[in-house]
Amino acid sequence: MFSLNSNYLKLKAGYLFPEIARRVKEFLEAHPEAATDLIRCGIGDVTEPLPRAVCDAMHSAVDEMGIRETFRGYGPEQGYDFLRKLIAKHDYQFRGVTVAEDEIFISDGSKCDGANILDILGKNNRIAVMDPVYPVYVDTNVMAGRTGNMQDDGSYEGITYLECNHENGFVPSLPQEKVDIIYLCYPNNPTGAVASREALTRWVEYARSHHSLILFDAAYEAFIQDPDIPHSIYEIPGARECALELRSFSKKGGFTGVRCAFTVVPKELLARTAQGGQASLHPLWNRRMTTAFNGVSYITQRGAAALYSEEGQAQVQSLITHYMGNAALLREAVIAAGLTVYGGTNAPYLWVQSPLGEKSWETFDRMLHDHHIVVTPGSGFGSAGEGYFRISAFNSRDNVLEVAKRLSLR
Amino acid sequence: MFSLNSNYLKLKAGYLFPEIARRVKEFLEAHPEAATDLIRCGIGDVTEPLPRAVCDAMHSAVDEMGIRETFRGYGPEQGYDFLRKLIAKHDYQFRGVTVAEDEIFISDGSKCDGANILDILGKNNRIAVMDPVYPVYVDTNVMAGRTGNMQDDGSYEGITYLECNHENGFVPSLPQEKVDIIYLCYPNNPTGAVASREALTRWVEYARSHHSLILFDAAYEAFIQDPDIPHSIYEIPGARECALELRSFSKKGGFTGVRCAFTVVPKELLARTAQGGQASLHPLWNRRMTTAFNGVSYITQRGAAALYSEEGQAQVQSLITHYMGNAALLREAVIAAGLTVYGGTNAPYLWVQSPLGEKSWETFDRMLHDHHIVVTPGSGFGSAGEGYFRISAFNSRDNVLEVAKRLSLR
């Protein structure tokens, strides 16, 4: 009989968000009157509409596609030049960083890129993730067979977990053991922490001296307010030889339902072959993109390009201002409620300590029952998240003001 | 040093289309006057604009996304219910076939699905492909490590090639050796052949008795004109226990630049686990979609749904009529030129025998030099394609009439 990939059977059942949904459902069944005033601060999905410049560009692109003379069929699998050029210029050149247009690969999402990039990497690489961690980094490696079984605490054998806590500012210390591939996400989901130039330099030096690869997830870079914080790993000298960077239009441009992202693969980035030689990852990723992907919708790419127009940039800025304004209001409210909070100043997430001795899920239940507010329990992101909860600033202003009011009445 | 996936290094350099491009470029450099009248009948990309119903639906969806009240962020990773329902009804129920809505997974393309589905299958499955073959089936298995090295004739060790020729009507005989996973593509690219109900029944019986999996690629089903030819593998009794089906809006709806497709995974479809048990593939594919993918653009899905409206169906029909009208004209012209032709009656591809003793690339060069027509040499699809060339009916009517005229002057 043909076989399935049994690594999938090692995955724990999707626990965090289904469990949140189950508890919310149970609560609403017992308290139907709460349905009208329940506020969800859990999932990190945007709430504000697409920028006008994006809609205008997509309308034009739809019109082009409706006329034989301007219709476009298959586009380049790596993305249209018009978008790659804008990214190279605005996201990199303007920050003093050199990234060539053909090192930028346009995709339909960072989640896809983060999973698919693993295809071009060897099976025996040792993976290191931050704890707490975005679960997709771990799950995709479980699926690809780079881990052993799940252990009682929910972690997987064979993965190195790098603890992030308030003592290290949620930027992990360098590992004791040698690791091959390191996931770093800054600004961080879920902690809202950022990594300083010095912290990133330590990691780049580690990666270069150990010939490791950094997978740098910069999906939230647009939310950075502090001018000293790097937006790209390539702002660190030497990073082109040891890092891939994942970027997304999801949060910055409100593209969670539109789907556009990109990955940067510098040509200098070498890896070991099974024959003991070295080869560049760039042609491998190009090969994967051309063989197993067929490019992003032309209409979507025109929409993404519009984010770089003068009008589009101003509209992105007002989205950022809106969400970071939410974050500031939420921070104030949480602090006024006597809680200790991290994040929320350069990232759209607040990482809040549960009151002393309370576990993450206890806080979750209390917030749900007492305040009709849904948060995300920190332990859902890994054992180092126990005793924390995440509040998302992706919300309407009205909801945020109401959350602040309810917290003040505790 | 971290390692790369060395299986990628087994891949031959993308040979077919780059080599076509190289020869065309060389020819045009030597004969710049031919640039204006060169007609490309090579790549299978659509030429006609998007149906009006699709453009209208996408305009409305863009408008919805621009307003807070109707904005949509992350959608279901498996696709919106409104589209899954339409597919279940129109593509299956109306043909007397039962496919549940939650067995339909919406994606951004069949190329992606065909590659990604391999993730949920075991590494040691023996793969069988038709020869000639759409190269992506082979290359994605090479990348995933299911083959040995490339041999001198361009085939890979460890893959079973099933010869398709005019004697078997381009539907392969059952293999002598046991194979685990069989790719079948009907209507076929590149041969334009279709598989009768009897032929598909033989394959379903083989798969059921050998516990094999059929990956049925039905990307061209909308081009079938003969009412006796099945559109779906699920029209064959027992197929739900042994087959996955890949479908696409690319050719039928002109979506090659818009990107929308779907895969059907029946819940009855079981596979062997490493522990020797059996498990359903459906939850594994659901897990891959939710973990490594984030759904297709809402705007795109609204566009795809519009193909099922009354207006949309009529517009799809006129696209099919256009391309199949091209195919009929091309068939006539090729036959009048004294050549033997297959396909082109239930598929948008014509599979033409080169004149006696001429190799595929020799025909390619002759067509380019004498007629300024670019075709696809059959040997590029595998050794059984030697001595054939493919003509695509995806073209404007003017180009097709001009091709017919030039062939008559040979």
PDB file of N, CA and C in Angstrom, chain A residues 9 29 38 115 150 286 315 320 339 360 363 377:
ATOM      1  N   LEU A   9       1.974  12.606  11.718  1.00  0.00           N
ATOM      2  CA  LEU A   9       1.267  12.004  12.850  1.00  0.00           C
ATOM      3  C   LEU A   9       1.908  12.391  14.181  1.00  0.00           C
ATOM      4  N   GLU A  29     -22.423  30.048  25.142  1.00  0.00           N
ATOM      5  CA  GLU A  29     -23.609  29.220  25.322  1.00  0.00           C
ATOM      6  C   GLU A  29     -24.184  29.409  26.729  1.00  0.00           C
ATOM      7  N   LEU A  38     -18.728  40.922  23.320  1.00  0.00           N
ATOM      8  CA  LEU A  38     -17.446  40.221  23.335  1.00  0.00           C
ATOM      9  C   LEU A  38     -16.463  40.927  22.396  1.00  0.00           C
ATOM     10  N   ALA A 115       7.307  27.756   5.142  1.00  0.00           N
ATOM     11  CA  ALA A 115       7.195  26.295   4.991  1.00  0.00           C
ATOM     12  C   ALA A 115       7.986  25.815   3.783  1.00  0.00           C
ATOM     13  N   MET A 150       6.855  14.478  20.032  1.00  0.00           N
ATOM     14  CA  MET A 150       6.478  15.506  20.981  1.00  0.00           C
ATOM     15  C   MET A 150       6.687  14.980  22.393  1.00  0.00           C
ATOM     16  N   ASN A 286      15.203  29.550  -6.601  1.00  0.00           N
ATOM     17  CA  ASN A 286      14.678  29.904  -7.913  1.00  0.00           C
ATOM     18  C   ASN A 286      14.068  28.680  -8.581  1.00  0.00           C
ATOM     19  N   GLN A 315      -0.832  56.232   3.078  1.00  0.00           N
ATOM     20  CA  GLN A 315      -1.937  55.407   3.594  1.00  0.00           C
ATOM     21  C   GLN A 315      -1.414  54.277   4.477  1.00  0.00           C
ATOM     22  N   ILE A 320      -0.420  52.225  10.126  1.00  0.00           N
ATOM     23  CA  ILE A 320       0.546  51.979  11.211  1.00  0.00           C
ATOM     24  C   ILE A 320       0.218  52.870  12.410  1.00  0.00           C
ATOM     25  N   LEU A 339      -0.734  45.801  35.773  1.00  0.00           N
ATOM     26  CA  LEU A 339      -0.026  44.658  35.181  1.00  0.00           C
ATOM     27  C   LEU A 339       1.291  45.104  34.554  1.00  0.00           C
ATOM     28  N   SER A 360      -1.443  31.169  32.332  1.00  0.00           N
ATOM     29  CA  SER A 360      -1.959  31.830  31.126  1.00  0.00           C
ATOM     30  C   SER A 360      -3.431  31.525  30.877  1.00  0.00           C
ATOM     31  N   THR A 363      -5.740  33.278  33.270  1.00  0.00           N
ATOM     32  CA  THR A 363      -5.966  34.675  32.888  1.00  0.00           C
ATOM     33  C   THR A 363      -6.943  34.754  31.715  1.00  0.00           C
ATOM     34  N   PRO A 377      -3.565  33.104  25.298  1.00  0.00           N
ATOM     35  CA  PRO A 377      -2.735  32.664  26.422  1.00  0.00           C
ATOM     36  C   PRO A 377      -1.298  32.404  25.969  1.00  0.00           C
TER      37      PRO A 377
END
